[in-house]
């Protein structure tokens, strides 16, 4: 199984930037889809961004397009989420996910299953 550890969450003001990191350990060679989702207590999980290691294709939720960028450092098995122009509605706990997200009709959904998820890192954006 792949173990994931996120970091980089913090409290920032509106318009600020953060970069989240997710370090993976274990066998990631067969991973099909990696990405980020977020969750606010009492609300459903929201897929934020995914990256397909096979061809490098990326998909973003409409709510973050143009502001967030997902990237990967293959050598260090680290996934990043660069978040710019942050808004209060971006406040959530952000989770890294390997093979736990799917994309249909441009919408990223958390599907769970046998994929791996991290413990989360908290992002708070104040107005």
PDB file of C-alpha atoms in Angstrom:
ATOM      1  CA  UNK A   1       0.000   0.000   0.000  1.00  0.00           C
ATOM      2  CA  UNK A   2       1.060   3.577  -0.640  1.00  0.00           C
ATOM      3  CA  UNK A   3       1.438   5.851   2.360  1.00  0.00           C
ATOM      4  CA  UNK A   4       0.832   9.558   1.920  1.00  0.00           C
ATOM      5  CA  UNK A   5       1.826  12.459   4.154  1.00  0.00           C
ATOM      6  CA  UNK A   6       0.606  15.982   3.400  1.00  0.00           C
ATOM      7  CA  UNK A   7       2.055  19.250   4.640  1.00  0.00           C
ATOM      8  CA  UNK A   8       1.981  22.939   3.863  1.00  0.00           C
ATOM      9  CA  UNK A   9      -1.395  23.951   5.198  1.00  0.00           C
ATOM     10  CA  UNK A  10      -1.612  27.261   7.034  1.00  0.00           C
ATOM     11  CA  UNK A  11      -3.756  30.301   7.766  1.00  0.00           C
ATOM     12  CA  UNK A  12      -3.504  33.032   5.142  1.00  0.00           C
ATOM     13  CA  UNK A  13      -5.401  36.105   4.088  1.00  0.00           C
ATOM     14  CA  UNK A  14      -7.532  36.434   0.976  1.00  0.00           C
ATOM     15  CA  UNK A  15      -5.325  36.711  -2.074  1.00  0.00           C
ATOM     16  CA  UNK A  16      -2.476  34.819  -0.491  1.00  0.00           C
ATOM     17  CA  UNK A  17      -0.690  31.718  -1.729  1.00  0.00           C
ATOM     18  CA  UNK A  18       0.232  28.344  -0.326  1.00  0.00           C
ATOM     19  CA  UNK A  19       1.941  25.270  -1.657  1.00  0.00           C
ATOM     20  CA  UNK A  20       0.796  21.929  -0.338  1.00  0.00           C
ATOM     21  CA  UNK A  21       3.064  18.899  -0.528  1.00  0.00           C
ATOM     22  CA  UNK A  22       2.312  15.200  -0.398  1.00  0.00           C
ATOM     23  CA  UNK A  23       5.131  12.723   0.005  1.00  0.00           C
ATOM     24  CA  UNK A  24       4.377   9.183  -1.076  1.00  0.00           C
ATOM     25  CA  UNK A  25       6.148   6.080   0.141  1.00  0.00           C
ATOM     26  CA  UNK A  26       5.673   2.542  -1.061  1.00  0.00           C
ATOM     27  CA  UNK A  27       5.143   1.223  -4.548  1.00  0.00           C
ATOM     28  CA  UNK A  28       3.630   3.978  -6.682  1.00  0.00           C
ATOM     29  CA  UNK A  29       4.654   2.483 -10.019  1.00  0.00           C
ATOM     30  CA  UNK A  30       1.142   1.388 -10.965  1.00  0.00           C
ATOM     31  CA  UNK A  31      -0.664   4.511  -9.809  1.00  0.00           C
ATOM     32  CA  UNK A  32      -3.143   5.678 -12.439  1.00  0.00           C
ATOM     33  CA  UNK A  33      -4.463   8.896 -10.990  1.00  0.00           C
ATOM     34  CA  UNK A  34      -3.137  11.165  -8.270  1.00  0.00           C
ATOM     35  CA  UNK A  35      -4.655  14.303  -6.932  1.00  0.00           C
ATOM     36  CA  UNK A  36      -6.129  16.443  -4.224  1.00  0.00           C
ATOM     37  CA  UNK A  37      -9.530  16.784  -2.701  1.00  0.00           C
ATOM     38  CA  UNK A  38     -10.812  18.917   0.139  1.00  0.00           C
ATOM     39  CA  UNK A  39     -13.466  18.688   2.763  1.00  0.00           C
ATOM     40  CA  UNK A  40     -15.226  21.043   5.111  1.00  0.00           C
ATOM     41  CA  UNK A  41     -16.957  19.530   8.169  1.00  0.00           C
ATOM     42  CA  UNK A  42     -20.575  18.780   7.349  1.00  0.00           C
ATOM     43  CA  UNK A  43     -20.033  18.966   3.601  1.00  0.00           C
ATOM     44  CA  UNK A  44     -19.169  16.426   0.943  1.00  0.00           C
ATOM     45  CA  UNK A  45     -15.654  15.921  -0.278  1.00  0.00           C
ATOM     46  CA  UNK A  46     -14.768  18.099  -3.266  1.00  0.00           C
ATOM     47  CA  UNK A  47     -12.265  16.976  -5.854  1.00  0.00           C
ATOM     48  CA  UNK A  48      -9.817  19.783  -6.547  1.00  0.00           C
ATOM     49  CA  UNK A  49      -7.220  18.587  -9.039  1.00  0.00           C
ATOM     50  CA  UNK A  50      -5.903  15.387 -10.536  1.00  0.00           C
ATOM     51  CA  UNK A  51      -2.840  14.415 -12.519  1.00  0.00           C
ATOM     52  CA  UNK A  52      -2.436  11.296 -14.617  1.00  0.00           C
ATOM     53  CA  UNK A  53       1.188  10.119 -14.302  1.00  0.00           C
ATOM     54  CA  UNK A  54       0.968   8.171 -17.540  1.00  0.00           C
ATOM     55  CA  UNK A  55       0.580  11.179 -19.807  1.00  0.00           C
ATOM     56  CA  UNK A  56       0.839  14.159 -17.466  1.00  0.00           C
ATOM     57  CA  UNK A  57      -2.709  15.276 -18.152  1.00  0.00           C
ATOM     58  CA  UNK A  58      -4.285  17.440 -15.456  1.00  0.00           C
ATOM     59  CA  UNK A  59      -7.885  18.231 -14.567  1.00  0.00           C
ATOM     60  CA  UNK A  60      -9.122  20.951 -12.249  1.00  0.00           C
ATOM     61  CA  UNK A  61     -12.376  21.711 -10.534  1.00  0.00           C
ATOM     62  CA  UNK A  62     -14.052  24.777 -11.996  1.00  0.00           C
ATOM     63  CA  UNK A  63     -13.797  26.472  -8.602  1.00  0.00           C
ATOM     64  CA  UNK A  64      -9.983  26.468  -8.705  1.00  0.00           C
ATOM     65  CA  UNK A  65      -9.160  26.730 -12.412  1.00  0.00           C
ATOM     66  CA  UNK A  66      -6.618  29.419 -13.104  1.00  0.00           C
ATOM     67  CA  UNK A  67      -5.648  29.658  -9.435  1.00  0.00           C
ATOM     68  CA  UNK A  68      -4.368  26.197  -8.468  1.00  0.00           C
ATOM     69  CA  UNK A  69      -1.685  24.127 -10.148  1.00  0.00           C
ATOM     70  CA  UNK A  70      -0.984  20.454  -9.534  1.00  0.00           C
ATOM     71  CA  UNK A  71       2.487  19.129 -10.210  1.00  0.00           C
ATOM     72  CA  UNK A  72       4.720  16.219  -9.358  1.00  0.00           C
ATOM     73  CA  UNK A  73       8.359  15.661  -8.501  1.00  0.00           C
ATOM     74  CA  UNK A  74       8.876  12.109  -9.669  1.00  0.00           C
ATOM     75  CA  UNK A  75      12.374  11.753  -8.251  1.00  0.00           C
ATOM     76  CA  UNK A  76      11.197  12.628  -4.762  1.00  0.00           C
ATOM     77  CA  UNK A  77       7.764  10.996  -5.044  1.00  0.00           C
ATOM     78  CA  UNK A  78       6.144  14.259  -4.069  1.00  0.00           C
ATOM     79  CA  UNK A  79       2.882  15.738  -5.295  1.00  0.00           C
ATOM     80  CA  UNK A  80       2.286  19.468  -5.025  1.00  0.00           C
ATOM     81  CA  UNK A  81      -0.666  21.793  -5.111  1.00  0.00           C
ATOM     82  CA  UNK A  82       0.243  25.417  -5.691  1.00  0.00           C
ATOM     83  CA  UNK A  83      -2.653  27.585  -4.575  1.00  0.00           C
ATOM     84  CA  UNK A  84      -2.740  31.241  -5.571  1.00  0.00           C
ATOM     85  CA  UNK A  85      -5.334  33.979  -5.158  1.00  0.00           C
ATOM     86  CA  UNK A  86      -6.845  32.123  -2.250  1.00  0.00           C
ATOM     87  CA  UNK A  87     -10.414  32.869  -1.233  1.00  0.00           C
ATOM     88  CA  UNK A  88     -12.278  32.240   2.026  1.00  0.00           C
ATOM     89  CA  UNK A  89     -14.251  29.499   0.263  1.00  0.00           C
ATOM     90  CA  UNK A  90     -10.994  27.593  -0.205  1.00  0.00           C
ATOM     91  CA  UNK A  91     -10.889  27.021   3.545  1.00  0.00           C
ATOM     92  CA  UNK A  92     -10.897  23.252   4.107  1.00  0.00           C
ATOM     93  CA  UNK A  93      -8.796  20.268   5.007  1.00  0.00           C
ATOM     94  CA  UNK A  94      -6.898  19.189   1.920  1.00  0.00           C
ATOM     95  CA  UNK A  95      -6.109  15.557   1.257  1.00  0.00           C
ATOM     96  CA  UNK A  96      -3.783  13.897  -1.144  1.00  0.00           C
ATOM     97  CA  UNK A  97      -5.186  10.839  -2.925  1.00  0.00           C
ATOM     98  CA  UNK A  98      -3.699   8.092  -5.050  1.00  0.00           C
ATOM     99  CA  UNK A  99      -6.202   6.162  -7.144  1.00  0.00           C
ATOM    100  CA  UNK A 100      -9.106   7.439  -5.056  1.00  0.00           C
ATOM    101  CA  UNK A 101     -10.396  10.100  -7.429  1.00  0.00           C
ATOM    102  CA  UNK A 102     -12.142   9.793 -10.762  1.00  0.00           C
ATOM    103  CA  UNK A 103     -13.142  12.276 -13.432  1.00  0.00           C
ATOM    104  CA  UNK A 104     -16.394  12.150 -15.362  1.00  0.00           C
ATOM    105  CA  UNK A 105     -17.718  14.927 -17.600  1.00  0.00           C
ATOM    106  CA  UNK A 106     -15.024  17.200 -16.226  1.00  0.00           C
ATOM    107  CA  UNK A 107     -16.059  16.716 -12.611  1.00  0.00           C
ATOM    108  CA  UNK A 108     -13.607  15.249 -10.108  1.00  0.00           C
ATOM    109  CA  UNK A 109     -15.164  12.866  -7.612  1.00  0.00           C
ATOM    110  CA  UNK A 110     -13.811  11.077  -4.598  1.00  0.00           C
ATOM    111  CA  UNK A 111     -14.433   7.371  -5.041  1.00  0.00           C
ATOM    112  CA  UNK A 112     -12.375   5.910  -2.207  1.00  0.00           C
ATOM    113  CA  UNK A 113     -11.944   2.241  -2.839  1.00  0.00           C
ATOM    114  CA  UNK A 114      -8.576   0.596  -2.426  1.00  0.00           C
ATOM    115  CA  UNK A 115      -6.569   3.704  -3.195  1.00  0.00           C
ATOM    116  CA  UNK A 116      -4.558   5.640  -0.644  1.00  0.00           C
ATOM    117  CA  UNK A 117      -5.349   8.857   1.127  1.00  0.00           C
ATOM    118  CA  UNK A 118      -3.331  11.014   3.485  1.00  0.00           C
ATOM    119  CA  UNK A 119      -4.273  12.428   6.869  1.00  0.00           C
ATOM    120  CA  UNK A 120      -4.927  15.924   5.529  1.00  0.00           C
ATOM    121  CA  UNK A 121      -3.529  19.399   6.007  1.00  0.00           C
ATOM    122  CA  UNK A 122      -5.642  22.362   7.024  1.00  0.00           C
ATOM    123  CA  UNK A 123      -5.968  25.538   4.999  1.00  0.00           C
ATOM    124  CA  UNK A 124      -7.734  28.578   6.425  1.00  0.00           C
ATOM    125  CA  UNK A 125      -8.279  31.705   4.359  1.00  0.00           C
ATOM    126  CA  UNK A 126      -9.501  34.818   6.160  1.00  0.00           C
ATOM    127  CA  UNK A 127     -11.152  37.804   4.534  1.00  0.00           C
TER     128      UNK A 127
END
